[in-house]
Coordinates of C-alpha atoms and ligand atoms in Angstrom, one line a residue:
X1 CA -28.2 100.1 1.8
X2 CA -24.7 100.1 0.5
X3 CA -23.4 102.9 2.8
X4 CA -25.3 102.2 6.0
X5 CA -23.3 102.3 9.2
X6 CA -22.0 99.0 10.4
X7 CA -19.8 98.7 13.5
X8 CA -16.5 97.0 12.9
X9 CA -16.1 93.3 13.8
X10 CA -13.1 92.1 15.8
X11 CA -11.2 91.1 12.6
X12 CA -11.7 94.5 10.9
X13 CA -8.8 96.8 11.0
X14 CA -9.3 100.2 12.6
X15 CA -6.8 102.9 13.5
X16 CA -6.2 106.3 15.0
X17 CA -8.0 108.3 12.3
X18 CA -11.7 108.9 13.0
X19 CA -12.2 110.1 9.4
X20 CA -10.9 106.9 7.8
X21 CA -12.6 104.7 10.4
X22 CA -15.9 106.4 9.7
X23 CA -15.5 105.9 6.0
X24 CA -14.8 102.2 6.5
X25 CA -17.8 101.9 8.9
X26 CA -20.0 103.2 6.1
X27 CA -18.4 101.2 3.3
X28 CA -16.8 104.2 1.5
X29 CA -13.6 102.2 2.2
X30 CA -13.4 98.4 2.5
X31 CA -15.3 97.6 5.7
X32 CA -12.5 95.4 6.9
X33 CA -10.1 98.4 6.7
X34 CA -7.6 96.4 4.8
X35 CA -5.9 96.5 1.3
X36 CA -6.1 100.3 1.2
X37 CA -4.3 101.9 -1.7
X38 CA -3.9 105.7 -2.2
X39 CA -6.5 105.8 -5.0
X40 CA -9.0 103.8 -2.9
X41 CA -8.5 106.2 0.0
X42 CA -8.9 109.3 -2.2
X43 CA -12.1 108.0 -3.8
X44 CA -13.6 107.1 -0.4
X45 CA -12.8 110.6 1.1
X46 CA -14.4 112.2 -2.0
X47 CA -17.5 110.0 -2.0
X48 CA -18.0 110.0 1.7
X49 CA -17.0 113.6 2.8
X50 CA -16.3 115.6 -0.4
X51 CA -12.7 115.9 0.8
X52 CA -10.3 116.4 -2.1
X53 CA -7.0 114.6 -2.3
X54 CA -4.9 117.8 -2.1
X55 CA -5.6 117.8 1.6
X56 CA -4.7 114.1 2.1
X57 CA -1.8 113.4 -0.2
X58 CA 1.0 113.8 2.3
X59 CA -0.7 111.6 4.9
X60 CA -1.6 109.0 2.3
X61 CA 1.9 108.8 1.0
X62 CA 3.4 108.6 4.5
X63 CA 0.9 105.8 5.3
X64 CA 2.6 103.5 2.8
X65 CA 5.7 103.5 5.0
X66 CA 3.6 102.1 8.0
X67 CA 2.9 98.9 6.1
X68 CA 5.1 96.0 5.0
X69 CA 3.3 95.8 1.7
X70 CA 4.5 97.7 -1.4
X71 CA 1.5 99.7 -2.1
X72 CA -1.2 99.0 0.4
X73 CA -1.8 99.6 4.1
X74 CA -4.5 98.8 6.7
X75 CA -6.0 101.3 9.1
X76 CA -4.3 99.9 12.2
X77 CA -0.9 100.4 10.6
X78 CA -1.5 104.1 10.9
X79 CA -0.8 104.1 14.6
X80 CA 2.9 103.9 13.9
X81 CA 4.2 106.6 16.2
X82 CA 6.2 109.3 14.6
X83 CA 4.9 108.7 11.1
X84 CA 1.6 110.7 10.9
X85 CA 0.6 109.6 14.3
X86 CA 1.6 112.1 17.0
X87 CA 1.2 113.1 20.6
X88 CA -1.5 115.5 21.9
X89 CA -4.3 113.9 19.8
X90 CA -7.8 115.0 20.4
X91 CA -9.2 111.6 21.1
X92 CA -6.4 109.2 21.6
X93 CA -3.8 108.8 24.4
X94 CA -0.1 109.6 23.7
X95 CA 1.9 106.6 22.5
X96 CA 4.2 106.7 25.6
X97 CA 1.3 106.9 28.0
X98 CA -1.2 104.3 26.6
X99 CA -3.1 103.2 23.5
X100 CA -2.6 105.7 20.7
X101 CA -5.0 103.8 18.4
X102 CA -8.4 103.6 20.0
X103 CA -10.9 106.3 21.0
X104 CA -10.5 107.5 24.6
X105 CA -13.3 109.4 26.2
X106 CA -11.1 110.9 28.9
X107 CA -8.8 112.5 26.3
X108 CA -11.8 113.5 24.3
X109 CA -13.3 115.4 27.3
X110 CA -11.2 118.5 26.4
X111 CA -12.8 118.8 23.0
X112 CA -16.2 117.8 24.2
X113 CA -16.2 120.5 26.9
X114 CA -15.0 123.3 24.7
X115 CA -17.0 126.3 23.5
X116 CA -19.3 126.0 26.6
X117 CA -22.8 127.5 26.3
X118 CA -22.9 127.0 22.5
X119 CA -24.1 124.1 20.4
X120 CA -21.2 124.3 17.8
X121 CA -17.5 124.1 17.6
X122 CA -15.5 126.6 15.5
X123 CA -11.9 127.6 14.7
X124 CA -11.7 129.5 17.9
X125 CA -12.6 126.6 20.1
X126 CA -10.5 124.2 17.9
X127 CA -7.4 126.4 18.5
X128 CA -8.1 126.5 22.3
X129 CA -8.5 122.7 22.3
X130 CA -5.2 122.2 20.5
X131 CA -3.4 124.4 23.0
X132 CA -5.1 122.6 26.0
X133 CA -4.2 119.1 24.6
X134 CA -0.6 120.2 24.0
X135 CA -0.3 121.6 27.5
X136 CA -1.7 118.3 28.9
X137 CA 0.8 116.2 27.0
X138 CA 3.7 118.5 27.8
X139 CA 2.9 118.2 31.5
X140 CA 2.4 114.4 31.6
X141 CA 4.5 112.8 28.8
X142 CA 8.3 112.9 29.2
X143 CA 8.6 111.7 25.6
X144 CA 6.3 114.4 24.3
X145 CA 7.1 115.4 20.7
X146 CA 6.1 118.7 19.3
X147 CA 7.8 119.9 16.2
X148 CA 6.4 121.9 13.3
X149 CA 5.5 118.5 11.7
X150 CA 3.2 117.6 14.5
X151 CA 1.8 121.1 14.6
X152 CA 0.9 121.1 11.0
X153 CA -0.7 117.6 11.1
X154 CA -2.7 118.5 14.2
X155 CA -3.9 121.7 12.7
X156 CA -5.0 120.0 9.5
X157 CA -6.9 117.4 11.5
X158 CA -8.7 120.0 13.4
X159 CA -9.7 121.9 10.3
X160 CA -10.9 118.6 8.8
X161 CA -13.3 117.7 11.6
X162 CA -14.8 121.2 11.4
X163 CA -15.1 120.9 7.6
X164 CA -16.5 117.3 7.3
X165 CA -19.0 117.7 10.2
X166 CA -19.8 121.3 9.6
X167 CA -19.7 124.1 7.0
X168 CA -16.3 124.2 5.2
X169 CA -16.9 127.9 4.4
X170 CA -17.3 129.0 8.0
X171 CA -15.7 126.2 10.0
X172 CA -18.8 126.0 12.2
X173 CA -19.7 122.4 13.1
X174 CA -22.6 121.3 15.3
X175 CA -21.3 119.7 18.5
X176 CA -23.7 116.8 18.2
X177 CA -22.3 115.8 14.8
X178 CA -18.6 116.2 15.9
X179 CA -19.3 114.1 19.0
X180 CA -20.9 111.3 17.0
X181 CA -18.0 111.4 14.5
X182 CA -15.4 110.9 17.2
X183 CA -17.3 108.7 19.7
X184 CA -19.1 106.4 17.3
X185 CA -17.1 106.9 14.1
X186 CA -20.5 107.2 12.4
X187 CA -21.9 109.7 9.9
X188 CA -24.8 111.4 11.9
X189 CA -27.3 111.0 9.0
X190 CA -30.3 110.2 11.3
X191 CA -29.4 113.4 13.2
X192 CA -29.6 115.5 10.0
X193 CA -26.0 115.6 8.9
X194 CA -25.3 115.6 5.2
X195 CA -22.1 115.4 3.2
X196 CA -20.9 118.9 2.3
X197 CA -22.0 120.3 -1.1
X198 CA -19.0 122.6 -0.9
X199 CA -15.8 120.7 -2.0
X200 CA -13.4 120.5 0.9
X201 CA -10.1 121.7 -0.7
X202 CA -7.1 123.9 -0.1
X203 CA -9.4 126.9 -0.7
X204 CA -11.8 126.1 2.2
X205 CA -9.0 124.7 4.4
X206 CA -6.6 127.6 4.1
X207 CA -8.4 130.2 6.2
X208 CA -9.6 127.7 8.7
X209 CA -6.1 126.2 9.1
X210 CA -4.7 129.7 9.6
X211 CA -7.3 130.7 12.2
X212 CA -6.8 127.4 14.2
X213 CA -3.1 127.7 14.0
X214 CA -3.1 131.3 15.3
X215 CA -5.6 130.5 18.1
X216 CA -3.5 127.5 19.3
X217 CA -0.6 129.8 20.1
X218 CA 1.8 127.0 19.1
X219 CA 5.5 127.2 19.8
X220 CA 8.2 124.6 19.1
X221 CA 10.1 122.9 21.9
X222 CA 13.7 123.9 21.8
X223 CA 16.0 121.2 20.4
X224 CA 13.4 119.1 18.7
X225 CA 13.7 118.6 15.0
X226 CA 11.0 117.1 12.7
X227 CA 11.5 113.6 11.6
X228 CA 9.2 110.9 10.1
X229 CA 9.3 107.3 11.3
X230 CA 9.3 105.1 8.2
X231 CA 9.1 101.6 9.8
X232 CA 8.6 99.7 13.0
Ligands
LIG1 C1 -6.1 111.6 12.8 C2 -9.7 113.4 10.1 C3 -7.9 111.3 6.2 C4 -4.3 109.5 8.8 C5 -7.2 112.4 12.4 C6 -7.9 113.3 13.2 C7 -9.0 113.7 12.5 C8 -8.9 113.1 11.2 C9 -10.0 114.7 13.0 C10 -7.5 113.6 14.7 C11 -7.8 112.5 15.6 C12 -7.4 112.9 17.0 O1 -6.6 113.9 17.2 O2 -7.7 112.1 18.0 C13 -9.6 112.9 8.8 C14 -10.5 113.1 7.8 C15 -10.0 112.5 6.7 C16 -8.7 111.9 7.0 C17 -11.9 113.8 7.9 C18 -10.5 112.3 5.3 C19 -11.7 112.6 4.8 C20 -6.7 110.7 6.5 C21 -5.8 110.0 5.6 C22 -4.8 109.5 6.4 C23 -5.1 109.8 7.7 C24 -6.0 110.0 4.1 C25 -3.6 108.7 5.9 C26 -3.8 107.7 5.1 C27 -4.5 109.9 10.1 C28 -3.7 109.5 11.2 C29 -4.2 110.1 12.4 C30 -5.3 110.9 11.9 C31 -2.5 108.5 11.2 C32 -3.7 110.0 13.8 C33 -3.0 111.2 14.2 C34 -3.0 111.3 15.7 O3 -4.0 111.9 16.3 O4 -2.0 110.9 16.3 N1 -7.8 112.3 11.1 N2 -8.5 112.2 8.4 N3 -6.2 110.6 7.8 N4 -5.5 110.7 10.6 FE1 -7.1 111.3 9.5
LIG2 MG1 -1.9 110.4 18.4

């Protein structure tokens, strides 16, 4: 059917965002990952995940800077380091250490192994994972950047994977679903996942964001100020 999973071809554009890649793999965004406008992205997020634009608007606007075009971007553009893309990702290597665009199982191990003995992830495990990934980057990446901007983007991303793969009201997400989302960039429909009936908005995001933020015990690095990279 129209929204069946189809793995990308070599000419399709994919980027560092598992959410947008998944939407493209299911045809909620153009399957080639190209000619994306802000309204197209908002509609895809709503149709595919019931995520409302209020949670995406900052990232979507920043994304336009990553492209040479006036009002469109493609998914691969999003790996422009220092725009939305940041260090200490959950499933991608730091820009200074390797490929910041493609899924990396070694990096993903930290999240995959979190909340041991349980079959779900939650805000507690998500906060611990954010701290662990930050500690890894800080120890290994001399160019590590960690300002309040990166902190807020990372926390939003963690609350998003819990909400789209789990229950936006509790922040509880089955491990199986989250693992498929990251590893295969696929909606785990055969495994029983369904799009949330609860709209994913500031109302659901707020408490989850706060809990993850607190649990991550984040602190800025002295001397680093937030900036946004606007072009290559
Ligand atoms: C990263 C989810 C929409 C741009 C991420 C990550 C998640 C996520 C979980 C973290 C990946 C990691 O740490 O390895 C989602 C979901 C979305 C969505 C569920 C909507 C339904 C967007 C939009 C944009 C965007 C609208 C911009 C147009 C990015 C970028 C990254 C990213 C640039 C890479 C950040 C990094 O890890 O360095 N997203 N996202 N995302 N997202 Fe999205
Ligand atoms: Mg990154």
